Amino acid sequence: MSASLLLCSLQAPARAADKAPATGLEVRVGYLSYRPATPPALSNVLPEPRDSGLRGAELGIADSNSSGRFLKHHYQLDQLSSDDPDTLLRQALAWQSSGINLIVADLPAAELTRLSQTLGSRALIFNAGSSDDELRTDQCLGNVLHTLPSRAMLTDALAQWLASRQWRNWLLISGSEPEDQAYARALHRAAKRFGGKIIDEKAWSFDTDLRRTAQKEMPLYTQGGNYDVVVLADERGDFGEYVLYNSWLPRPVAGTQGLTPVAWHRVIEQWGAAQLQSRFEDQSARWMQSRDYAAWAAVRSIAEGVTRLQQIEAPALRNFVLSDEFSLAAFKGRKLSYRPWSGQLRQPIALVHPRALVSQSPQEGILHPVTDLDSLGYDAPESRCAWAYTTDGADQ
């Protein structure tokens, strides 16, 4: 078998058990997704699919069944999507009563915290839905691991690339939603870390129909100093798409629109990723997105732990996944692992525009005493969560 075919295989765990158990293992994974009604955006952005995340978890189950067949491991996904957080919590408790303690959660931070506290240390929860930095620095949920990158990881990836291009002076425009403000705070932090300077900052607070007025309004709005790049914090897409090609100075646009840092995108094809993309599209009839990838990585992390340990107990899997023995082959050109102080999956971050991969961070030349992947997001000295990720931290 050629090296390329080996790379494009299902990437089964590198060190599988020597032999399958006589009776096999039934591995049930629960998937919870909070899907409230989405308010209309002011621009004609393509909405995120309602099944975003779920389809990635389903592909993870299919891949795990393919690689686990020899070991007599069978994976099953139980799932519920709802616009009622209480319904989701009741389902999680029902699953736990029936023996399901492995959960992939696409939930906002508040509901993820509630789920973590309710299920306790018998459960292992993978956060595939919230990028909130506080979950990795202050809230310290010892039974939660994070496969979705934090906002700090995304903005650090962007800031590294801007620094490599010597685009130091930023015009920052942020929306009024709490998520926009959180992204803006992450951009401020990233600028300080990698030599950027926010020379002007503006808050978008208009309800103008930019489909009709962007050509007139945006140039005037973006007047200011001699900035190198316009950086946007507009997670919902209220205005950001209309900044491109309409800024007062002819400058590139980056952040939540323009050149965007993401966990996953359809333009990623290196490192065997084209095969993952193809399998996902065959299954779901659409492109894989960041939440799909995060859910897929969560299920594959479970499968790697089950394969190595030959058991499904959540505390044991948690401790193994956080150990130096764990690594995940995940189509990003690197073996991925979890940060033992925050439970965050270390991973490169792609910088993309809709039709091409521009770069991937960490950028060349970034140095770190442990791994350059820890230059993205909050490093160990910056997080107060190390106590929660000790061997017995999930009990606290």
PDB file of C-alpha atoms in Angstrom, residues 107-369:
ATOM      1  CA  LEU A 107     -24.418  23.700  23.718  1.00  0.00           C
ATOM      2  CA  PRO A 108     -23.797  27.315  24.723  1.00  0.00           C
ATOM      3  CA  ALA A 109     -21.472  27.827  27.673  1.00  0.00           C
ATOM      4  CA  ALA A 110     -24.195  28.278  30.289  1.00  0.00           C
ATOM      5  CA  GLU A 111     -25.998  25.082  29.319  1.00  0.00           C
ATOM      6  CA  LEU A 112     -22.739  23.160  29.032  1.00  0.00           C
ATOM      7  CA  THR A 113     -21.876  24.201  32.583  1.00  0.00           C
ATOM      8  CA  ARG A 114     -25.289  23.088  33.797  1.00  0.00           C
ATOM      9  CA  LEU A 115     -24.914  19.737  32.047  1.00  0.00           C
ATOM     10  CA  SER A 116     -21.456  19.231  33.529  1.00  0.00           C
ATOM     11  CA  GLN A 117     -22.608  19.937  37.070  1.00  0.00           C
ATOM     12  CA  THR A 118     -25.686  17.728  36.736  1.00  0.00           C
ATOM     13  CA  LEU A 119     -23.955  14.640  35.335  1.00  0.00           C
ATOM     14  CA  GLY A 120     -20.895  14.823  37.581  1.00  0.00           C
ATOM     15  CA  SER A 121     -17.696  12.804  37.426  1.00  0.00           C
ATOM     16  CA  ARG A 122     -19.345   9.636  36.094  1.00  0.00           C
ATOM     17  CA  ALA A 123     -19.705  11.407  32.732  1.00  0.00           C
ATOM     18  CA  LEU A 124     -17.202  12.545  30.129  1.00  0.00           C
ATOM     19  CA  ILE A 125     -18.515  15.431  28.021  1.00  0.00           C
ATOM     20  CA  PHE A 126     -16.918  16.747  24.834  1.00  0.00           C
ATOM     21  CA  ASN A 127     -17.631  20.393  24.113  1.00  0.00           C
ATOM     22  CA  ALA A 128     -18.184  20.661  20.359  1.00  0.00           C
ATOM     23  CA  GLY A 129     -20.306  23.802  20.417  1.00  0.00           C
ATOM     24  CA  SER A 130     -18.914  26.632  22.551  1.00  0.00           C
ATOM     25  CA  SER A 131     -15.788  28.687  21.830  1.00  0.00           C
ATOM     26  CA  ASP A 132     -16.028  30.688  25.072  1.00  0.00           C
ATOM     27  CA  ASP A 133     -12.575  31.318  26.493  1.00  0.00           C
ATOM     28  CA  GLU A 134     -13.876  31.316  30.069  1.00  0.00           C
ATOM     29  CA  LEU A 135     -14.566  27.584  29.811  1.00  0.00           C
ATOM     30  CA  ARG A 136     -10.815  27.066  29.364  1.00  0.00           C
ATOM     31  CA  THR A 137      -9.579  29.605  31.893  1.00  0.00           C
ATOM     32  CA  ASP A 138     -12.019  30.166  34.772  1.00  0.00           C
ATOM     33  CA  GLN A 139     -15.007  27.820  34.848  1.00  0.00           C
ATOM     34  CA  CYS A 140     -12.850  24.676  34.987  1.00  0.00           C
ATOM     35  CA  LEU A 141     -15.321  21.874  34.267  1.00  0.00           C
ATOM     36  CA  GLY A 142     -13.224  18.822  35.040  1.00  0.00           C
ATOM     37  CA  ASN A 143     -15.515  16.373  33.240  1.00  0.00           C
ATOM     38  CA  VAL A 144     -15.506  18.425  29.998  1.00  0.00           C
ATOM     39  CA  LEU A 145     -12.970  18.271  27.162  1.00  0.00           C
ATOM     40  CA  HIS A 146     -13.048  20.786  24.315  1.00  0.00           C
ATOM     41  CA  THR A 147     -12.731  19.779  20.669  1.00  0.00           C
ATOM     42  CA  LEU A 148     -13.987  23.087  19.267  1.00  0.00           C
ATOM     43  CA  PRO A 149     -11.206  25.712  19.293  1.00  0.00           C
ATOM     44  CA  SER A 150     -11.606  28.628  21.654  1.00  0.00           C
ATOM     45  CA  ARG A 151     -11.927  32.179  20.369  1.00  0.00           C
ATOM     46  CA  ALA A 152      -8.424  32.849  21.670  1.00  0.00           C
ATOM     47  CA  MET A 153      -7.069  30.017  19.525  1.00  0.00           C
ATOM     48  CA  LEU A 154      -8.793  31.416  16.444  1.00  0.00           C
ATOM     49  CA  THR A 155      -7.683  35.006  16.951  1.00  0.00           C
ATOM     50  CA  ASP A 156      -4.135  34.005  17.920  1.00  0.00           C
ATOM     51  CA  ALA A 157      -3.913  32.066  14.651  1.00  0.00           C
ATOM     52  CA  LEU A 158      -4.999  35.146  12.724  1.00  0.00           C
ATOM     53  CA  ALA A 159      -2.684  37.489  14.646  1.00  0.00           C
ATOM     54  CA  GLN A 160       0.312  35.243  13.965  1.00  0.00           C
ATOM     55  CA  TRP A 161      -0.371  35.392  10.235  1.00  0.00           C
ATOM     56  CA  LEU A 162      -0.882  39.163  10.232  1.00  0.00           C
ATOM     57  CA  ALA A 163       2.413  39.533  12.078  1.00  0.00           C
ATOM     58  CA  SER A 164       4.146  37.352   9.483  1.00  0.00           C
ATOM     59  CA  ARG A 165       2.920  39.767   6.794  1.00  0.00           C
ATOM     60  CA  GLN A 166       3.951  42.802   8.848  1.00  0.00           C
ATOM     61  CA  TRP A 167       0.366  44.072   8.906  1.00  0.00           C
ATOM     62  CA  ARG A 168       0.640  45.586  12.358  1.00  0.00           C
ATOM     63  CA  ASN A 169      -1.978  48.368  12.361  1.00  0.00           C
ATOM     64  CA  TRP A 170      -5.569  47.183  12.697  1.00  0.00           C
ATOM     65  CA  LEU A 171      -8.958  48.854  12.363  1.00  0.00           C
ATOM     66  CA  LEU A 172     -11.297  46.799  14.552  1.00  0.00           C
ATOM     67  CA  ILE A 173     -15.053  46.840  13.946  1.00  0.00           C
ATOM     68  CA  SER A 174     -17.214  44.835  16.320  1.00  0.00           C
ATOM     69  CA  GLY A 175     -20.926  44.104  16.546  1.00  0.00           C
ATOM     70  CA  SER A 176     -23.132  44.556  19.582  1.00  0.00           C
ATOM     71  CA  GLU A 177     -23.985  40.912  20.326  1.00  0.00           C
ATOM     72  CA  PRO A 178     -22.294  39.279  23.361  1.00  0.00           C
ATOM     73  CA  GLU A 179     -20.512  36.860  21.044  1.00  0.00           C
ATOM     74  CA  ASP A 180     -19.132  39.758  19.008  1.00  0.00           C
ATOM     75  CA  GLN A 181     -17.833  41.434  22.132  1.00  0.00           C
ATOM     76  CA  ALA A 182     -16.170  38.183  23.232  1.00  0.00           C
ATOM     77  CA  TYR A 183     -14.492  37.858  19.822  1.00  0.00           C
ATOM     78  CA  ALA A 184     -13.344  41.489  20.034  1.00  0.00           C
ATOM     79  CA  ARG A 185     -11.779  40.846  23.454  1.00  0.00           C
ATOM     80  CA  ALA A 186      -9.946  37.867  21.992  1.00  0.00           C
ATOM     81  CA  LEU A 187      -8.664  40.066  19.167  1.00  0.00           C
ATOM     82  CA  HIS A 188      -7.375  42.624  21.664  1.00  0.00           C
ATOM     83  CA  ARG A 189      -5.511  39.861  23.506  1.00  0.00           C
ATOM     84  CA  ALA A 190      -4.092  38.431  20.266  1.00  0.00           C
ATOM     85  CA  ALA A 191      -2.877  41.853  19.137  1.00  0.00           C
ATOM     86  CA  LYS A 192      -0.910  42.293  22.361  1.00  0.00           C
ATOM     87  CA  ARG A 193       0.608  38.822  22.107  1.00  0.00           C
ATOM     88  CA  PHE A 194       1.814  39.072  18.511  1.00  0.00           C
ATOM     89  CA  GLY A 195       2.648  42.723  17.985  1.00  0.00           C
ATOM     90  CA  GLY A 196      -0.569  44.055  16.498  1.00  0.00           C
ATOM     91  CA  LYS A 197      -1.827  47.543  17.240  1.00  0.00           C
ATOM     92  CA  ILE A 198      -5.499  48.479  17.170  1.00  0.00           C
ATOM     93  CA  ILE A 199      -5.181  52.074  15.973  1.00  0.00           C
ATOM     94  CA  ASP A 200      -8.942  52.593  15.804  1.00  0.00           C
ATOM     95  CA  GLU A 201     -11.960  50.671  17.079  1.00  0.00           C
ATOM     96  CA  LYS A 202     -15.557  51.145  16.014  1.00  0.00           C
ATOM     97  CA  ALA A 203     -18.817  49.610  17.182  1.00  0.00           C
ATOM     98  CA  TRP A 204     -21.423  48.662  14.596  1.00  0.00           C
ATOM     99  CA  SER A 205     -24.815  49.642  15.929  1.00  0.00           C
ATOM    100  CA  PHE A 206     -26.829  50.330  12.794  1.00  0.00           C
ATOM    101  CA  ASP A 207     -29.828  48.472  11.420  1.00  0.00           C
ATOM    102  CA  THR A 208     -29.305  49.714   7.870  1.00  0.00           C
ATOM    103  CA  ASP A 209     -30.123  47.425   4.968  1.00  0.00           C
ATOM    104  CA  LEU A 210     -26.584  47.178   3.657  1.00  0.00           C
ATOM    105  CA  ARG A 211     -27.704  45.343   0.570  1.00  0.00           C
ATOM    106  CA  ARG A 212     -28.756  48.754  -0.724  1.00  0.00           C
ATOM    107  CA  THR A 213     -26.426  51.200   1.027  1.00  0.00           C
ATOM    108  CA  ALA A 214     -23.068  49.507   1.678  1.00  0.00           C
ATOM    109  CA  GLN A 215     -21.278  51.219  -1.216  1.00  0.00           C
ATOM    110  CA  LYS A 216     -22.135  54.633   0.236  1.00  0.00           C
ATOM    111  CA  GLU A 217     -22.021  53.970   3.962  1.00  0.00           C
ATOM    112  CA  MET A 218     -19.048  51.658   4.471  1.00  0.00           C
ATOM    113  CA  PRO A 219     -16.347  53.900   2.969  1.00  0.00           C
ATOM    114  CA  LEU A 220     -17.401  56.760   5.248  1.00  0.00           C
ATOM    115  CA  TYR A 221     -17.698  54.475   8.264  1.00  0.00           C
ATOM    116  CA  THR A 222     -14.208  53.037   7.806  1.00  0.00           C
ATOM    117  CA  GLN A 223     -12.400  56.362   7.607  1.00  0.00           C
ATOM    118  CA  GLY A 224      -9.651  56.639  10.171  1.00  0.00           C
ATOM    119  CA  GLY A 225      -5.912  56.236  10.522  1.00  0.00           C
ATOM    120  CA  ASN A 226      -3.577  54.491   8.143  1.00  0.00           C
ATOM    121  CA  TYR A 227      -4.542  50.908   9.002  1.00  0.00           C
ATOM    122  CA  ASP A 228      -3.034  47.854   7.323  1.00  0.00           C
ATOM    123  CA  VAL A 229      -6.057  45.595   7.745  1.00  0.00           C
ATOM    124  CA  VAL A 230      -9.698  45.768   8.812  1.00  0.00           C
ATOM    125  CA  VAL A 231     -10.396  43.188  11.517  1.00  0.00           C
ATOM    126  CA  LEU A 232     -14.020  42.199  12.168  1.00  0.00           C
ATOM    127  CA  ALA A 233     -15.880  40.757  15.144  1.00  0.00           C
ATOM    128  CA  ASP A 234     -19.297  39.887  13.698  1.00  0.00           C
ATOM    129  CA  GLU A 235     -20.069  36.252  14.467  1.00  0.00           C
ATOM    130  CA  ARG A 236     -23.717  36.398  13.365  1.00  0.00           C
ATOM    131  CA  GLY A 237     -22.986  38.151  10.085  1.00  0.00           C
ATOM    132  CA  ASP A 238     -24.925  41.381  10.555  1.00  0.00           C
ATOM    133  CA  PHE A 239     -22.543  43.618   8.610  1.00  0.00           C
ATOM    134  CA  GLY A 240     -19.164  42.011   8.082  1.00  0.00           C
ATOM    135  CA  GLU A 241     -19.694  40.713   4.570  1.00  0.00           C
ATOM    136  CA  TYR A 242     -20.261  44.261   3.342  1.00  0.00           C
ATOM    137  CA  VAL A 243     -16.941  45.616   4.598  1.00  0.00           C
ATOM    138  CA  LEU A 244     -15.023  43.692   1.931  1.00  0.00           C
ATOM    139  CA  TYR A 245     -14.161  45.983  -1.008  1.00  0.00           C
ATOM    140  CA  ASN A 246     -16.008  48.892   0.630  1.00  0.00           C
ATOM    141  CA  SER A 247     -13.414  50.153   3.123  1.00  0.00           C
ATOM    142  CA  TRP A 248     -12.151  53.726   2.865  1.00  0.00           C
ATOM    143  CA  LEU A 249      -8.595  52.491   2.348  1.00  0.00           C
ATOM    144  CA  PRO A 250      -8.013  49.589  -0.053  1.00  0.00           C
ATOM    145  CA  ARG A 251      -7.129  47.087   2.631  1.00  0.00           C
ATOM    146  CA  PRO A 252      -7.682  43.368   3.301  1.00  0.00           C
ATOM    147  CA  VAL A 253     -10.419  42.243   5.698  1.00  0.00           C
ATOM    148  CA  ALA A 254      -9.973  39.473   8.272  1.00  0.00           C
ATOM    149  CA  GLY A 255     -11.624  38.016  11.359  1.00  0.00           C
ATOM    150  CA  THR A 256     -15.156  36.693  11.297  1.00  0.00           C
ATOM    151  CA  GLN A 257     -15.373  37.638   7.608  1.00  0.00           C
ATOM    152  CA  GLY A 258     -12.786  37.887   4.854  1.00  0.00           C
ATOM    153  CA  LEU A 259      -9.736  35.866   5.833  1.00  0.00           C
ATOM    154  CA  THR A 260     -11.208  33.710   8.587  1.00  0.00           C
ATOM    155  CA  PRO A 261      -9.598  31.388  11.160  1.00  0.00           C
ATOM    156  CA  VAL A 262     -11.568  28.143  11.421  1.00  0.00           C
ATOM    157  CA  ALA A 263     -11.335  24.643  12.825  1.00  0.00           C
ATOM    158  CA  TRP A 264     -12.396  23.179   9.483  1.00  0.00           C
ATOM    159  CA  HIS A 265     -13.443  24.230   5.985  1.00  0.00           C
ATOM    160  CA  ARG A 266     -14.209  22.546   2.706  1.00  0.00           C
ATOM    161  CA  VAL A 267     -11.036  23.958   1.087  1.00  0.00           C
ATOM    162  CA  ILE A 268      -8.761  21.886   3.362  1.00  0.00           C
ATOM    163  CA  GLU A 269      -7.511  18.982   1.232  1.00  0.00           C
ATOM    164  CA  GLN A 270      -3.960  18.262   2.422  1.00  0.00           C
ATOM    165  CA  TRP A 271      -2.868  15.546   4.868  1.00  0.00           C
ATOM    166  CA  GLY A 272      -5.529  13.127   3.593  1.00  0.00           C
ATOM    167  CA  ALA A 273      -8.320  15.591   4.378  1.00  0.00           C
ATOM    168  CA  ALA A 274      -9.812  15.238   0.887  1.00  0.00           C
ATOM    169  CA  GLN A 275     -10.871  11.710   1.788  1.00  0.00           C
ATOM    170  CA  LEU A 276     -12.572  12.885   4.987  1.00  0.00           C
ATOM    171  CA  GLN A 277     -14.293  15.640   3.026  1.00  0.00           C
ATOM    172  CA  SER A 278     -15.484  13.141   0.433  1.00  0.00           C
ATOM    173  CA  ARG A 279     -16.865  10.705   3.003  1.00  0.00           C
ATOM    174  CA  PHE A 280     -18.681  13.506   4.785  1.00  0.00           C
ATOM    175  CA  GLU A 281     -20.205  14.885   1.584  1.00  0.00           C
ATOM    176  CA  ASP A 282     -21.339  11.396   0.516  1.00  0.00           C
ATOM    177  CA  GLN A 283     -23.023  10.960   3.894  1.00  0.00           C
ATOM    178  CA  SER A 284     -24.517  14.405   4.415  1.00  0.00           C
ATOM    179  CA  ALA A 285     -24.882  15.951   0.941  1.00  0.00           C
ATOM    180  CA  ARG A 286     -23.159  19.133   2.122  1.00  0.00           C
ATOM    181  CA  TRP A 287     -19.731  20.393   3.156  1.00  0.00           C
ATOM    182  CA  MET A 288     -18.160  19.691   6.506  1.00  0.00           C
ATOM    183  CA  GLN A 289     -18.044  22.670   8.870  1.00  0.00           C
ATOM    184  CA  SER A 290     -16.172  23.450  12.076  1.00  0.00           C
ATOM    185  CA  ARG A 291     -18.839  22.066  14.414  1.00  0.00           C
ATOM    186  CA  ASP A 292     -19.040  18.893  12.340  1.00  0.00           C
ATOM    187  CA  TYR A 293     -15.290  18.489  12.650  1.00  0.00           C
ATOM    188  CA  ALA A 294     -15.365  19.120  16.402  1.00  0.00           C
ATOM    189  CA  ALA A 295     -18.059  16.471  16.891  1.00  0.00           C
ATOM    190  CA  TRP A 296     -16.194  14.026  14.635  1.00  0.00           C
ATOM    191  CA  ALA A 297     -12.985  14.588  16.626  1.00  0.00           C
ATOM    192  CA  ALA A 298     -14.865  14.021  19.882  1.00  0.00           C
ATOM    193  CA  VAL A 299     -16.210  10.637  18.771  1.00  0.00           C
ATOM    194  CA  ARG A 300     -12.831   9.623  17.382  1.00  0.00           C
ATOM    195  CA  SER A 301     -11.180  10.596  20.682  1.00  0.00           C
ATOM    196  CA  ILE A 302     -13.591   8.273  22.472  1.00  0.00           C
ATOM    197  CA  ALA A 303     -12.823   5.492  19.999  1.00  0.00           C
ATOM    198  CA  GLU A 304      -9.069   5.943  20.433  1.00  0.00           C
ATOM    199  CA  GLY A 305      -9.459   5.651  24.211  1.00  0.00           C
ATOM    200  CA  VAL A 306     -11.736   2.614  24.010  1.00  0.00           C
ATOM    201  CA  THR A 307      -9.353   0.895  21.609  1.00  0.00           C
ATOM    202  CA  ARG A 308      -6.362   1.423  23.845  1.00  0.00           C
ATOM    203  CA  LEU A 309      -8.023   0.731  27.204  1.00  0.00           C
ATOM    204  CA  GLN A 310     -10.539  -1.933  26.138  1.00  0.00           C
ATOM    205  CA  GLN A 311     -13.163  -0.341  28.384  1.00  0.00           C
ATOM    206  CA  ILE A 312     -15.828   2.362  28.273  1.00  0.00           C
ATOM    207  CA  GLU A 313     -15.727   3.836  31.773  1.00  0.00           C
ATOM    208  CA  ALA A 314     -15.759   7.630  31.496  1.00  0.00           C
ATOM    209  CA  PRO A 315     -13.211   8.423  34.274  1.00  0.00           C
ATOM    210  CA  ALA A 316     -10.651   6.014  32.844  1.00  0.00           C
ATOM    211  CA  LEU A 317     -11.150   7.340  29.318  1.00  0.00           C
ATOM    212  CA  ARG A 318     -10.815  10.900  30.564  1.00  0.00           C
ATOM    213  CA  ASN A 319      -7.521  10.211  32.310  1.00  0.00           C
ATOM    214  CA  PHE A 320      -6.120   8.406  29.281  1.00  0.00           C
ATOM    215  CA  VAL A 321      -7.161  11.110  26.826  1.00  0.00           C
ATOM    216  CA  LEU A 322      -5.462  13.739  29.001  1.00  0.00           C
ATOM    217  CA  SER A 323      -2.266  11.685  29.282  1.00  0.00           C
ATOM    218  CA  ASP A 324       0.898  11.836  27.199  1.00  0.00           C
ATOM    219  CA  GLU A 325       0.023   8.436  25.726  1.00  0.00           C
ATOM    220  CA  PHE A 326      -2.947   9.794  23.782  1.00  0.00           C
ATOM    221  CA  SER A 327      -2.748  11.146  20.248  1.00  0.00           C
ATOM    222  CA  LEU A 328      -5.385  11.610  17.578  1.00  0.00           C
ATOM    223  CA  ALA A 329      -4.795  11.323  13.841  1.00  0.00           C
ATOM    224  CA  ALA A 330      -7.180  13.986  12.586  1.00  0.00           C
ATOM    225  CA  PHE A 331      -6.273  15.123   9.040  1.00  0.00           C
ATOM    226  CA  LYS A 332      -4.447  18.281  10.104  1.00  0.00           C
ATOM    227  CA  GLY A 333      -0.868  17.255   9.423  1.00  0.00           C
ATOM    228  CA  ARG A 334      -0.119  16.800  13.135  1.00  0.00           C
ATOM    229  CA  LYS A 335      -0.942  14.299  15.846  1.00  0.00           C
ATOM    230  CA  LEU A 336      -3.384  16.069  18.152  1.00  0.00           C
ATOM    231  CA  SER A 337      -3.514  15.887  21.942  1.00  0.00           C
ATOM    232  CA  TYR A 338      -5.374  17.508  24.826  1.00  0.00           C
ATOM    233  CA  ARG A 339      -3.992  20.198  27.109  1.00  0.00           C
ATOM    234  CA  PRO A 340      -3.852  18.702  30.600  1.00  0.00           C
ATOM    235  CA  TRP A 341      -4.530  22.082  32.249  1.00  0.00           C
ATOM    236  CA  SER A 342      -7.741  22.976  30.370  1.00  0.00           C
ATOM    237  CA  GLY A 343      -8.958  19.919  28.476  1.00  0.00           C
ATOM    238  CA  GLN A 344      -8.605  21.762  25.143  1.00  0.00           C
ATOM    239  CA  LEU A 345      -7.710  19.775  22.035  1.00  0.00           C
ATOM    240  CA  ARG A 346      -4.486  21.156  20.602  1.00  0.00           C
ATOM    241  CA  GLN A 347      -4.848  21.652  16.864  1.00  0.00           C
ATOM    242  CA  PRO A 348      -3.621  23.776  13.969  1.00  0.00           C
ATOM    243  CA  ILE A 349      -6.025  26.483  12.813  1.00  0.00           C
ATOM    244  CA  ALA A 350      -6.741  27.026   9.118  1.00  0.00           C
ATOM    245  CA  LEU A 351      -6.915  30.547   7.680  1.00  0.00           C
ATOM    246  CA  VAL A 352      -9.306  30.506   4.746  1.00  0.00           C
ATOM    247  CA  HIS A 353     -11.431  32.521   2.424  1.00  0.00           C
ATOM    248  CA  PRO A 354     -14.464  30.895   0.774  1.00  0.00           C
ATOM    249  CA  ARG A 355     -12.490  29.325  -2.074  1.00  0.00           C
ATOM    250  CA  ALA A 356      -8.979  28.668  -0.783  1.00  0.00           C
ATOM    251  CA  LEU A 357      -6.785  27.744   2.152  1.00  0.00           C
ATOM    252  CA  VAL A 358      -4.406  30.680   2.636  1.00  0.00           C
ATOM    253  CA  SER A 359      -2.319  29.437   5.541  1.00  0.00           C
ATOM    254  CA  GLN A 360      -2.324  27.369   8.691  1.00  0.00           C
ATOM    255  CA  SER A 361      -1.180  28.488  12.134  1.00  0.00           C
ATOM    256  CA  PRO A 362       1.030  28.109  14.129  1.00  0.00           C
ATOM    257  CA  GLN A 363       3.113  30.098  11.667  1.00  0.00           C
ATOM    258  CA  GLU A 364       6.648  29.071  10.815  1.00  0.00           C
ATOM    259  CA  GLY A 365       9.109  30.473  13.323  1.00  0.00           C
ATOM    260  CA  ILE A 366       6.727  30.510  16.296  1.00  0.00           C
ATOM    261  CA  LEU A 367       8.574  29.045  19.269  1.00  0.00           C
ATOM    262  CA  HIS A 368       7.257  27.412  22.434  1.00  0.00           C
ATOM    263  CA  PRO A 369       9.048  25.376  25.142  1.00  0.00           C
TER     264      PRO A 369
END
